[in-house]
XYZ file of C-alpha atoms in Angstrom:
617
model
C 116.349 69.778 106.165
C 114.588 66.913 104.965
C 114.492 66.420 100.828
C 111.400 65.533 99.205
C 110.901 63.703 96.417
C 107.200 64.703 95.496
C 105.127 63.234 92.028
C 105.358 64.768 88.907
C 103.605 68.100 87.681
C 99.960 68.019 86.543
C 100.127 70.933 83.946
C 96.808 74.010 84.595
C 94.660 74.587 80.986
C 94.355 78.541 81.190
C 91.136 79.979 82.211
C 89.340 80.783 78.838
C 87.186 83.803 78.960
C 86.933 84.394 82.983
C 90.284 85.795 84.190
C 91.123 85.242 88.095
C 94.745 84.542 87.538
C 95.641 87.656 87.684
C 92.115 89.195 88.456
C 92.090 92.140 91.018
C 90.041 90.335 93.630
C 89.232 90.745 97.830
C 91.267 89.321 99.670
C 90.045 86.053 101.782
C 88.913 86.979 105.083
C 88.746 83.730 107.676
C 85.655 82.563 109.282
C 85.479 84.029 112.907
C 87.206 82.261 115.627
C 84.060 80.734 117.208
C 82.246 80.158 114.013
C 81.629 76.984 111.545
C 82.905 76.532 108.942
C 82.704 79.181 106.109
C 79.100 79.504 104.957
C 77.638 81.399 102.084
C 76.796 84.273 104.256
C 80.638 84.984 104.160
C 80.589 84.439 100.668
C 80.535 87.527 98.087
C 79.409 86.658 94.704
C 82.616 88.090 93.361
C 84.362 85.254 96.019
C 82.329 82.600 94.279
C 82.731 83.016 90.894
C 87.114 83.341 91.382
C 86.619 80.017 93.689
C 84.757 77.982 91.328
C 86.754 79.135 88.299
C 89.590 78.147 89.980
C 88.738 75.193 91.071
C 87.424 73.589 87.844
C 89.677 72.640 85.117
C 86.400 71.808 82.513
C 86.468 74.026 80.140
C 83.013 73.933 79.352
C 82.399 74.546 83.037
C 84.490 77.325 82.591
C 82.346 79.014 79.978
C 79.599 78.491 81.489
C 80.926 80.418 84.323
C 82.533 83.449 82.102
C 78.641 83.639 80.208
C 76.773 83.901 83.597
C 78.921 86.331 84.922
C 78.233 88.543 81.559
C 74.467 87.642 81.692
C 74.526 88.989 84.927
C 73.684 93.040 85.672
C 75.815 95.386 87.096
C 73.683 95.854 90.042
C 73.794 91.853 90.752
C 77.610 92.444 91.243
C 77.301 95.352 93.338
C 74.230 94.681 95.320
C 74.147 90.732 95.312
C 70.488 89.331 96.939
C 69.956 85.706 97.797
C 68.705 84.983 94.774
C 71.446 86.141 93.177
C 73.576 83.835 94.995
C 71.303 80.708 94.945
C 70.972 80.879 90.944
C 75.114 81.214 90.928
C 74.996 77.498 92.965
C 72.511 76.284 90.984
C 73.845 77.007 87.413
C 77.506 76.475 88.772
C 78.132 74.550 91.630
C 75.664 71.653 90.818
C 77.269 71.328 87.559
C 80.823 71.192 88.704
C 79.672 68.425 91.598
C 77.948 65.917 88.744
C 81.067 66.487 85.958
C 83.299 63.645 84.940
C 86.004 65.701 86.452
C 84.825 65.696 89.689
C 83.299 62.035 89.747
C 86.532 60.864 88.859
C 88.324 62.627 91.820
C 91.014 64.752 90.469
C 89.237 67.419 91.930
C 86.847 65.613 94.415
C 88.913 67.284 97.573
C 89.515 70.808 96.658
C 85.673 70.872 95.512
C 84.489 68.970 98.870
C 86.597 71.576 100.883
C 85.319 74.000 99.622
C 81.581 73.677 98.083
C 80.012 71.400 101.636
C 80.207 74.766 103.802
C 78.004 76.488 101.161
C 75.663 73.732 100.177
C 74.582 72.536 103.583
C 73.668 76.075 104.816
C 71.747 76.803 101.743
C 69.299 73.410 103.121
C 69.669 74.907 106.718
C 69.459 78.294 106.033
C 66.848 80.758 105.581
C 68.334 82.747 102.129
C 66.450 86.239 103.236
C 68.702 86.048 106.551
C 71.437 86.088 104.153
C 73.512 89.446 104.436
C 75.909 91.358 102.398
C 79.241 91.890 104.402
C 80.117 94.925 105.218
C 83.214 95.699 103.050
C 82.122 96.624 99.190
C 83.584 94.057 96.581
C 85.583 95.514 93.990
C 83.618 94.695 90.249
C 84.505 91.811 88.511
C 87.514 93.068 86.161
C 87.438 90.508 83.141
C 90.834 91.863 82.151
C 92.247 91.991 78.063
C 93.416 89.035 76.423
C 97.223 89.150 76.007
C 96.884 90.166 72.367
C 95.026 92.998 72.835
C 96.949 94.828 75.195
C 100.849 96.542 75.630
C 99.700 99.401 77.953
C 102.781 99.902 80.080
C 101.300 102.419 82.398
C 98.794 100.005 83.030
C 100.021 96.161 82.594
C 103.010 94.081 83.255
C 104.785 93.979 79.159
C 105.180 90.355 78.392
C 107.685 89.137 76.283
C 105.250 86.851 74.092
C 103.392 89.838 73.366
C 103.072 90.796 69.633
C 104.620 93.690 70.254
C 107.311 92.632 72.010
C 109.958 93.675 69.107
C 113.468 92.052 69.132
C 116.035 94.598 71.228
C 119.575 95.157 69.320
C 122.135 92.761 69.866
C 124.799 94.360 71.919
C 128.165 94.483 70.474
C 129.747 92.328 72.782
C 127.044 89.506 72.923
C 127.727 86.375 71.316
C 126.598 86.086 67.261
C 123.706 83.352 66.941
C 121.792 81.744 64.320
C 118.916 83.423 65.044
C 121.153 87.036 65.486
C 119.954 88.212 61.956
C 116.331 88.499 63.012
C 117.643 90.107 66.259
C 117.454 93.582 65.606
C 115.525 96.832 65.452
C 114.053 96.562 62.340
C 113.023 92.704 62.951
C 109.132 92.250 61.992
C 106.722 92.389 65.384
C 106.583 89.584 67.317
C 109.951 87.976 66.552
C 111.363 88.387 69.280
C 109.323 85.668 71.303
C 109.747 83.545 68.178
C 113.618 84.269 69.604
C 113.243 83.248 72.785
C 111.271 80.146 71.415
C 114.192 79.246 69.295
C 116.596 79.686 71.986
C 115.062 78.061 75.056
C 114.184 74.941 72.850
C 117.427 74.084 71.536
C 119.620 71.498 73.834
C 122.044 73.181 76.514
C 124.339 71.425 77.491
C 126.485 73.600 79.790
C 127.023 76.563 81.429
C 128.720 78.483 78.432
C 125.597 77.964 76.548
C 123.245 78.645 79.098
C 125.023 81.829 79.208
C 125.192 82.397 76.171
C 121.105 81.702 75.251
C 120.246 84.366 78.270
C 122.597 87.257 77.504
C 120.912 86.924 73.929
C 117.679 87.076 75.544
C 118.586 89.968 77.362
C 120.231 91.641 74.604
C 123.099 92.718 76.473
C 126.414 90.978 77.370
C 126.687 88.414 80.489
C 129.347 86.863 81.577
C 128.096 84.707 83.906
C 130.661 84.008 86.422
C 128.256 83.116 89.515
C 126.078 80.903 87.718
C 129.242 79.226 85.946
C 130.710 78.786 89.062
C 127.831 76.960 90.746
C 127.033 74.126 88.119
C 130.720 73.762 87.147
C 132.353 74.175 91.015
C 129.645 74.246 93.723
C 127.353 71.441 92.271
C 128.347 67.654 92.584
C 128.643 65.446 89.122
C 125.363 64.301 89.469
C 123.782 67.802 90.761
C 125.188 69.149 87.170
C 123.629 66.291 85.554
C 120.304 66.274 86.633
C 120.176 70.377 86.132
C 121.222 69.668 82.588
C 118.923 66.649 82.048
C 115.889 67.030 84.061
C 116.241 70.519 85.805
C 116.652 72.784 82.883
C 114.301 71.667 80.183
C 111.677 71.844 82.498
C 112.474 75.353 83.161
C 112.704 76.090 79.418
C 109.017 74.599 78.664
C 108.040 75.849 81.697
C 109.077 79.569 80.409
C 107.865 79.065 77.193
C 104.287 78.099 78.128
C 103.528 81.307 79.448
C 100.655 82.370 76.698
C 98.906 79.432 77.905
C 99.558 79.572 81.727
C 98.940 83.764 81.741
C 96.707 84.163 78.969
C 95.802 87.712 79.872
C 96.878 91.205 81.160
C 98.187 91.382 84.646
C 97.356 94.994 85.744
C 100.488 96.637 87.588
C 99.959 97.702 91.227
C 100.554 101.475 91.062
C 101.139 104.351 93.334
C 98.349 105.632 95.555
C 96.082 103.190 94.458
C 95.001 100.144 96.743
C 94.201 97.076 94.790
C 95.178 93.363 95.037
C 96.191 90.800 93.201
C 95.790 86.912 92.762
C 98.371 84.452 91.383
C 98.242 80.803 91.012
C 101.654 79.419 92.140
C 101.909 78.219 88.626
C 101.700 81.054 86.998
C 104.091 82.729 89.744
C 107.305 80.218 88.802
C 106.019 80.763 85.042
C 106.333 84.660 85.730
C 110.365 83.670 87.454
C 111.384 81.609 85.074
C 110.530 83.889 82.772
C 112.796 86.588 84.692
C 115.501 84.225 85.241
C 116.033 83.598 81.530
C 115.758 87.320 81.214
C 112.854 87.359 78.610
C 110.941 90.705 79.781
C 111.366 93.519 77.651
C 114.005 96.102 79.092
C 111.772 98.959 78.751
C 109.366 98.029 81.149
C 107.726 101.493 81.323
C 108.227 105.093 79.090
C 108.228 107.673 82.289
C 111.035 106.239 84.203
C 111.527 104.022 87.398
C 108.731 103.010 88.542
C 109.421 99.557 88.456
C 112.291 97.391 89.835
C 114.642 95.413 87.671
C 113.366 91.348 87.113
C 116.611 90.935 85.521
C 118.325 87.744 87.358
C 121.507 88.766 85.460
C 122.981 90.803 88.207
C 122.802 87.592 90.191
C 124.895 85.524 87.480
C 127.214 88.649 87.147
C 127.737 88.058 90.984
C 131.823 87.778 92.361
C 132.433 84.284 92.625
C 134.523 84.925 95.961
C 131.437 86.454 97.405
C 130.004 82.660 99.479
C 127.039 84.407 99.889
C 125.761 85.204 96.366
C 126.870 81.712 95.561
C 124.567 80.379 98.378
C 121.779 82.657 96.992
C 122.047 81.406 93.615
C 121.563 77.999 95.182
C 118.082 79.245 96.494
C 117.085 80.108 93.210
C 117.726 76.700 91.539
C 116.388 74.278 94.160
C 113.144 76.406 93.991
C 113.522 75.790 90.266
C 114.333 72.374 91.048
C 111.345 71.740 93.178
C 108.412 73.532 91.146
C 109.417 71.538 87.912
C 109.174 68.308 89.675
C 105.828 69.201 91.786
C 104.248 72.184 90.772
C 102.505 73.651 93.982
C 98.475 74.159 93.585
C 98.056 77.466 95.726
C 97.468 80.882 95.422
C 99.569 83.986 96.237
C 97.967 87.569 97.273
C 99.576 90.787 96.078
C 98.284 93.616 98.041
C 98.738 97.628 97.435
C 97.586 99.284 100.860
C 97.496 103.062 101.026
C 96.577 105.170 103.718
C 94.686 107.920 101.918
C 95.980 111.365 102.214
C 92.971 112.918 104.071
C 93.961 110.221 106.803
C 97.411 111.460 106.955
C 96.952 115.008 107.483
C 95.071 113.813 110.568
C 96.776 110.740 111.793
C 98.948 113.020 114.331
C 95.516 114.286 115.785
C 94.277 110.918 115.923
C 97.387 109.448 117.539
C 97.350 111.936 120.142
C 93.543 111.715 121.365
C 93.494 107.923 121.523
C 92.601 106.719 123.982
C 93.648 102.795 122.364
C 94.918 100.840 125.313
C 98.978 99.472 124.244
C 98.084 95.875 123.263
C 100.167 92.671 124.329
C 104.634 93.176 123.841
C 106.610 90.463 123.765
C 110.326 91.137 123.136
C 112.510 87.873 121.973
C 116.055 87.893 122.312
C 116.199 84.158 119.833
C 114.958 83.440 116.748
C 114.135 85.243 113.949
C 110.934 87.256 112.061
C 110.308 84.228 110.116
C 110.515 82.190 113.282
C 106.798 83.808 114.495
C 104.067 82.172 115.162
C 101.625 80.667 112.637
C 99.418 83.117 110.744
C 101.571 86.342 112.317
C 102.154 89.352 110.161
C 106.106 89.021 109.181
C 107.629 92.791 108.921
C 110.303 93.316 105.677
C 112.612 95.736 105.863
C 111.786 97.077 102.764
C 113.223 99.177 100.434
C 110.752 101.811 97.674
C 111.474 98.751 95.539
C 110.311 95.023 96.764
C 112.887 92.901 97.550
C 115.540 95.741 97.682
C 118.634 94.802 95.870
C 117.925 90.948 95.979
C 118.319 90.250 92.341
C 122.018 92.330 92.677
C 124.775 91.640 95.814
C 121.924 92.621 98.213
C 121.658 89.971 101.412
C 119.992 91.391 104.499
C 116.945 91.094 105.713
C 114.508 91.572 103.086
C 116.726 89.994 100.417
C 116.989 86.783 102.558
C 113.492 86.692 102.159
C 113.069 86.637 98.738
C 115.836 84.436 98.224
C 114.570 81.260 100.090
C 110.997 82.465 99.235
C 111.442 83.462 95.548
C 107.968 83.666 94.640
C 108.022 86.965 96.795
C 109.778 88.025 93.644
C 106.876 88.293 91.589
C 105.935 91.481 93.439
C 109.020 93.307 91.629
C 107.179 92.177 88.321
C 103.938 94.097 89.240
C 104.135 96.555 91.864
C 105.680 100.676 91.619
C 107.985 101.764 94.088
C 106.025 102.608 97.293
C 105.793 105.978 98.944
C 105.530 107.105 102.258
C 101.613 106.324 103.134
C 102.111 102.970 101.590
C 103.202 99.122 101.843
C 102.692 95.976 99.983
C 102.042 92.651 101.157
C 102.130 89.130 100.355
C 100.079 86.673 101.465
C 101.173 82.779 100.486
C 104.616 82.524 99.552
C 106.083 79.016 100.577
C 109.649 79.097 101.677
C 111.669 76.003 99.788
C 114.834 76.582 101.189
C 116.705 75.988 104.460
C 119.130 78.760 104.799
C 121.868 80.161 107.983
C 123.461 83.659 108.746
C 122.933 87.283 107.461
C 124.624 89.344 105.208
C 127.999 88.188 103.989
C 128.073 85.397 105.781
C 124.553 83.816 104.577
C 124.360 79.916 103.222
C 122.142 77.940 101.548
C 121.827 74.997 104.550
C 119.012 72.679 101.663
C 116.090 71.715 100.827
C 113.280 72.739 103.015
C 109.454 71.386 103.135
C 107.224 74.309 104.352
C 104.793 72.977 106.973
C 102.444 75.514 106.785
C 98.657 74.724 106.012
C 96.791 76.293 103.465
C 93.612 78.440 103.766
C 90.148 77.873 102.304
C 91.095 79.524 99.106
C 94.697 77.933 99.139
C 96.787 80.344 100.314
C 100.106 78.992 102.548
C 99.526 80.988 106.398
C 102.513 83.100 105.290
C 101.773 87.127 105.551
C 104.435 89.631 104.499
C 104.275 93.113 104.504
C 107.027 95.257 102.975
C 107.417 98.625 104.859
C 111.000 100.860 104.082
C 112.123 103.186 106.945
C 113.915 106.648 106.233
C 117.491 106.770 106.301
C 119.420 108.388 108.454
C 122.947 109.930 108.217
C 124.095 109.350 111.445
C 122.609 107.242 114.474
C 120.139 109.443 116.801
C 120.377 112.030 114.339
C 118.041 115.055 115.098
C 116.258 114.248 111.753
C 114.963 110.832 112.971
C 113.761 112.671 116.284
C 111.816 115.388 114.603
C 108.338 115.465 114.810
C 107.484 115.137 111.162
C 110.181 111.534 110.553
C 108.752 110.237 113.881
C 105.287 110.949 112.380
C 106.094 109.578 108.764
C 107.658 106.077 110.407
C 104.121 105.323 112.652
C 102.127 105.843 109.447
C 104.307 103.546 107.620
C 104.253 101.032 110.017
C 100.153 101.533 110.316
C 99.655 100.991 107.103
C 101.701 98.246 107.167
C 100.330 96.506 110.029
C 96.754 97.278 108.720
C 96.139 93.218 107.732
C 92.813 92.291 108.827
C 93.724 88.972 109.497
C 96.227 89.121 110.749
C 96.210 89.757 114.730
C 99.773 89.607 115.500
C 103.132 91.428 114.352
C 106.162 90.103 114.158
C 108.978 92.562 113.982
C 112.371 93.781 115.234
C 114.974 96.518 114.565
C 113.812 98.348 111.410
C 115.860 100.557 109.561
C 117.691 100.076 112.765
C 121.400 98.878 110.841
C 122.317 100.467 107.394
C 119.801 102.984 107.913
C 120.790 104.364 110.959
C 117.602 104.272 112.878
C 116.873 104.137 116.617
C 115.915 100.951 118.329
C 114.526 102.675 121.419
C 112.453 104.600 118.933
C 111.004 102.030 116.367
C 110.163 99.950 119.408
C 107.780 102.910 120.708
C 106.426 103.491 116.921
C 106.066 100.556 116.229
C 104.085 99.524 119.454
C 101.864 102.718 118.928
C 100.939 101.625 115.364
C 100.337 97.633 116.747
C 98.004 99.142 119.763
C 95.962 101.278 117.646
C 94.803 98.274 115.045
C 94.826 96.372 118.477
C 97.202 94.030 117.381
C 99.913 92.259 119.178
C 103.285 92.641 119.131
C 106.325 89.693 119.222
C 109.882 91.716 118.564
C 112.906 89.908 117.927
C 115.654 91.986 118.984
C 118.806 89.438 117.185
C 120.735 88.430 120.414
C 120.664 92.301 121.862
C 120.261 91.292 125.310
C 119.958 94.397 126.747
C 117.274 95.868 124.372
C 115.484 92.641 125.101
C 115.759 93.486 129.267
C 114.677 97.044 128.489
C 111.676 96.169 126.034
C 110.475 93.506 128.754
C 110.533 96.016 131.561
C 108.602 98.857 128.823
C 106.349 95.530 128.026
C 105.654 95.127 131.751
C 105.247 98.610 132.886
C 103.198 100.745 130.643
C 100.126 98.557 130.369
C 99.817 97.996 133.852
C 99.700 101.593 134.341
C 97.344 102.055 132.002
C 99.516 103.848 129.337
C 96.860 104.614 126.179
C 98.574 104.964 122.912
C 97.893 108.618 122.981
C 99.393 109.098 126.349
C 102.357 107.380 124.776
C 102.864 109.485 121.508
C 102.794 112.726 124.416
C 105.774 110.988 126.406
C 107.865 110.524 123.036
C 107.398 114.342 122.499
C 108.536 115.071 125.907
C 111.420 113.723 125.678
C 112.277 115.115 122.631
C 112.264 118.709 124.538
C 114.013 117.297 127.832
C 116.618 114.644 126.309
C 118.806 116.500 123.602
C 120.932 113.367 123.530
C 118.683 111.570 122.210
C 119.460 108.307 124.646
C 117.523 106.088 127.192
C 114.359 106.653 125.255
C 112.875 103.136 126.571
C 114.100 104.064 130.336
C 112.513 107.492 130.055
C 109.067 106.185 128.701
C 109.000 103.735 131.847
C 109.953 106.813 134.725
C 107.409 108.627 132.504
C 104.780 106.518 133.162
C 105.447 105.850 136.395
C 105.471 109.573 137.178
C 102.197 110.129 135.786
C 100.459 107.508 137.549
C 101.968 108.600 141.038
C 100.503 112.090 140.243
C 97.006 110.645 139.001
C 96.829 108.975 142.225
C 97.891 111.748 144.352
């Protein structure tokens, strides 16, 4: 791929009293397909006030904002009227459109994109036509100041908190000049003072680069990956420009993370849907954060909720292992690239969860639909990441995001994260997901150019995502993490049973339940390690798709016969007339009449078939 040689970074003041980076905000809906562009009628108030904040950096402006928003009542949030929303444009928007900042263009086109839809049907439009959407807005959360908050059951710990206390040096870690302070009877607070110390001095090769995160991390690290790349794998001027240009970017970048996250980001947790909102910014201020190993190891007091963030499995990596050498690579040319041009978007974090009085009667459901199967395309080429623009992109996740990524994981969903690290960031903030739940991601840009699977993966370069953005700045990227059940065997009678064939279609419902999103684009889940059935996911899958009447595109990874099979079951059973309940009923037939457990794809076709001969009889 192509390099790039973009300008340099224009550094983001933090919001000041206003917090939508991280706020838990809605998600963006876009405008209907035959529509204008996006008016104020599509607008929530909640919508307005995270748009303008982000898109102003006046600080004044900013205030302003933060003091309307408390002058406002409760009800004005919950039950906006037009007034409501016309005194928001006139004390905010009007302002932001005459300020020096905005005559002087550094944010003429992000304003212009955004503020003209709303402006020009405010002239046109009658405000008492004006309707609230459907969907209730979440409140406005204005969330605790760093400072005032290390509640981990409820926020991410960071490690410039106060209370961020100095871990033990490990035995076996190198002594430093700071190691005296480095213990667990150091005063509060010195531990960032640490990291500050550490991250400012000059590195000038891999030993000490080591040597500054294992003391971070308060544990020993030898390094060997990470040696071997800037030593071995990287040419004389590759090492060079890391040390020179590369690395001391990272370090500041690290280090200004009071300024770039100045307060609490709330964690995602279990059985509780929320989103939430990241500037790209603060996203590769969160990873370099994790790469230097800053976060405290306690992360939370009742267990394992949360994934590691440590990147120091990934520097322990074998150095005769190509592909955790190549993965490594990933990680510093998206470290590369975001210190020489910081993106300007925004990444979603979203917690869906099918509530529990929905599960008990999702079989019930399933069965009495009467959901037509929606369009089935089966692709033998390509990949998931190969879909068409704006599709939903199935991971095959694992309980924890990104799987085992940040250790000698490389399949499917650690591929992912590796050439789109700032998927990452959802280890940072979300629990480990249970059976009625997925997360997704909507945003990530992918910055590198990568080839194979598994052991045999490489880092192929540089890549420049073409993706546009959306309104609110969001790359047309849409993940959604969804982990199947293992298996012991293949066709085992456990994946067959009612109650795992039950448990997969609400995982893959809930993870397929993106509004806009109005295609899927998946292939064999949980169909390798795990063990699963390929015949079967393809019918689950299709059964969850059809009944949010969303399309599916499955990649089947060169399996030419699965391909011929899912284009005959794709050219069959909708012709017929095959409803998704009428589906879920030929599944449990041949559980009773196939105890092999084969030809599941061949017997839903003669299925079908046989029931339409009869219903035409």
């Amino acid at each position: 791929m192509a390099q790039s040689a973009p300008p340099s970074p224009q550094p983001q003041p933090p919001p000041l009293a206003l917090p939508p980076s991280p706020s838990l905000t809605p998600s963006p809906q876009p405008p209907p397909a035959k529509t204008r562009a996006r008016t104020l009628r599509d607008m929530t108030v909640h919508d307005l006030l995270y748009r303008l904040h982000f898109t102003t950096r006046d600080p004044a402006l900013r205030d302003r904002i933060a003091a309307l928003v408390a002058a406002l009542p409760a009800e004005t949030l919950d039950e906006p009227t037009p007034q409501d929303r016309e005194s928001l444009l006139l004390a905010c928007l009007v302002p932001l459109l005459q300020s020096d900042e905005f005559q002087s263009g550094r944010c003429r086109a992000a304003v212009e994109a955004f503020a003209a839809p709303l402006v020009v049907p405010l002239r046109e439009e009658s405000l008492a036509a004006v309707t609230r959407p459907l969907v209730a807005d979440p409140p406005i959360s204005l969330l605790p100041s760093l400072p005032s908050c290390w509640e981990p059951d409820r926020f991410v710990l960071f490690p410039c908190h106060p209370q961020n206390v100095a871990p033990p040096r490990h035995r076996h870690s190198p002594p430093t000049a700071d190691s005296s302070t480095a213990g667990t009877n150091s005063p509060r607070g010195a531990e960032w003072e640490n990291v500050q110390t550490r991250l400012r001095a000059p590195v000038r090769s891999p030993e000490a680069l080591v040597s500054c995160i294992a003391q971070n991390a308060g544990h020993r690290i030898v390094g060997k990956a990470l040696t071997h790349v800037l030593d071995s794998a990287y040419s004389p001027a590759e090492r060079s420009a890391f040390f020179d240009v590369v690395l001391p970017r990272m370090c500041r970048l690290a280090l200004a993370l009071p300024d770039i996250c100045p307060n609490a980001i709330p964690l995602l947790k279990r059985q509780q849907a929320a989103q939430l909102v990241l500037t790209q910014q603060q996203v590769a201020c969160l990873l370099a954060n994790m790469f230097f190993c800053t976060f405290p190891r306690t992360r939370r007091s009742d267990g394992d909720e949360l994934p590691s963030v440590s990147f120091a499995g990934v520097f322990e990596s074998p150095t005769n292992w190509p592909s955790q050498i190549a993965k490594l690579k990933c990680f510093l040319n998206y470290f590369r690239r975001v210190v020489t041009h910081m993106p300007e978007g925004i990444i979603t974090i979203r917690r869906l969860v099918l509530a529990h009085s929905s599960v008990s009667s999702f079989d019930g459901i399933i069965t009495a639909s009467s959901q037509p199967l929606s369009r089935f395309e089966s692709r033998s080429s390509g990949g998931i990441d190969d879909a068409p623009l704006g599709a939903l992109q199935v991971d095959f996740g694992h309980k924890a995001f990104g799987g085992h990524v940040l250790e000698l994981g490389n399949v499917q969903e650690e591929i992912r994260c590796t050439v789109n690290p700032e998927l990452l960031v959802a280890r940072l903030v979300c629990e480990l997901i249970e059976s009625n739940e997925s997360i997704v991601v909507s945003g990530s840009e992918q910055f590198c150019a990568y080839e194979g699977y598994g052991s045999d993966f490489k880092f192929v370069g540089d890549y420049i995502d073409p993706r546009p953005r959306d309104a609110l700045g969001h790359r047309l990227s849409h993940l959604t993490s969804i982990d199947a059940h293992p298996y012991r065997s293949q066709r085992s009678s456990e994946e067959f049973s009612h109650r795992f064939m039950l448990r997969e279609t609400i995982k893959a419902y809930v993870g397929f339940n993106v509004p806009e999103c109005s295609t899927v684009a998946t292939g064999n889940w949980g169909c390798g390690m795990l063990n699963g059935d390929p015949d079967l996911k393809t019918l689950l899958q299709w059964i969850a798709a059809s009944q949010l009447d969303k399309s599916l595109i499955y990649y089947t990874f060169g399996n030419a016969d699965l391909t011929r099979r899912q284009q005959d079951l794709a050219a069959t059973l909708p012709r017929l007339g095959v409803t998704v309940g009428e589906l879920w009923s030929i599944i449990q037939s041949f559980l009773i009449e196939q105890p092999s457990k084969t030809g599941l794809i061949d017997f839903a076709i003669a299925r079908a078939r046989q029931i339409h001969l009869q219903c035409h009889l």
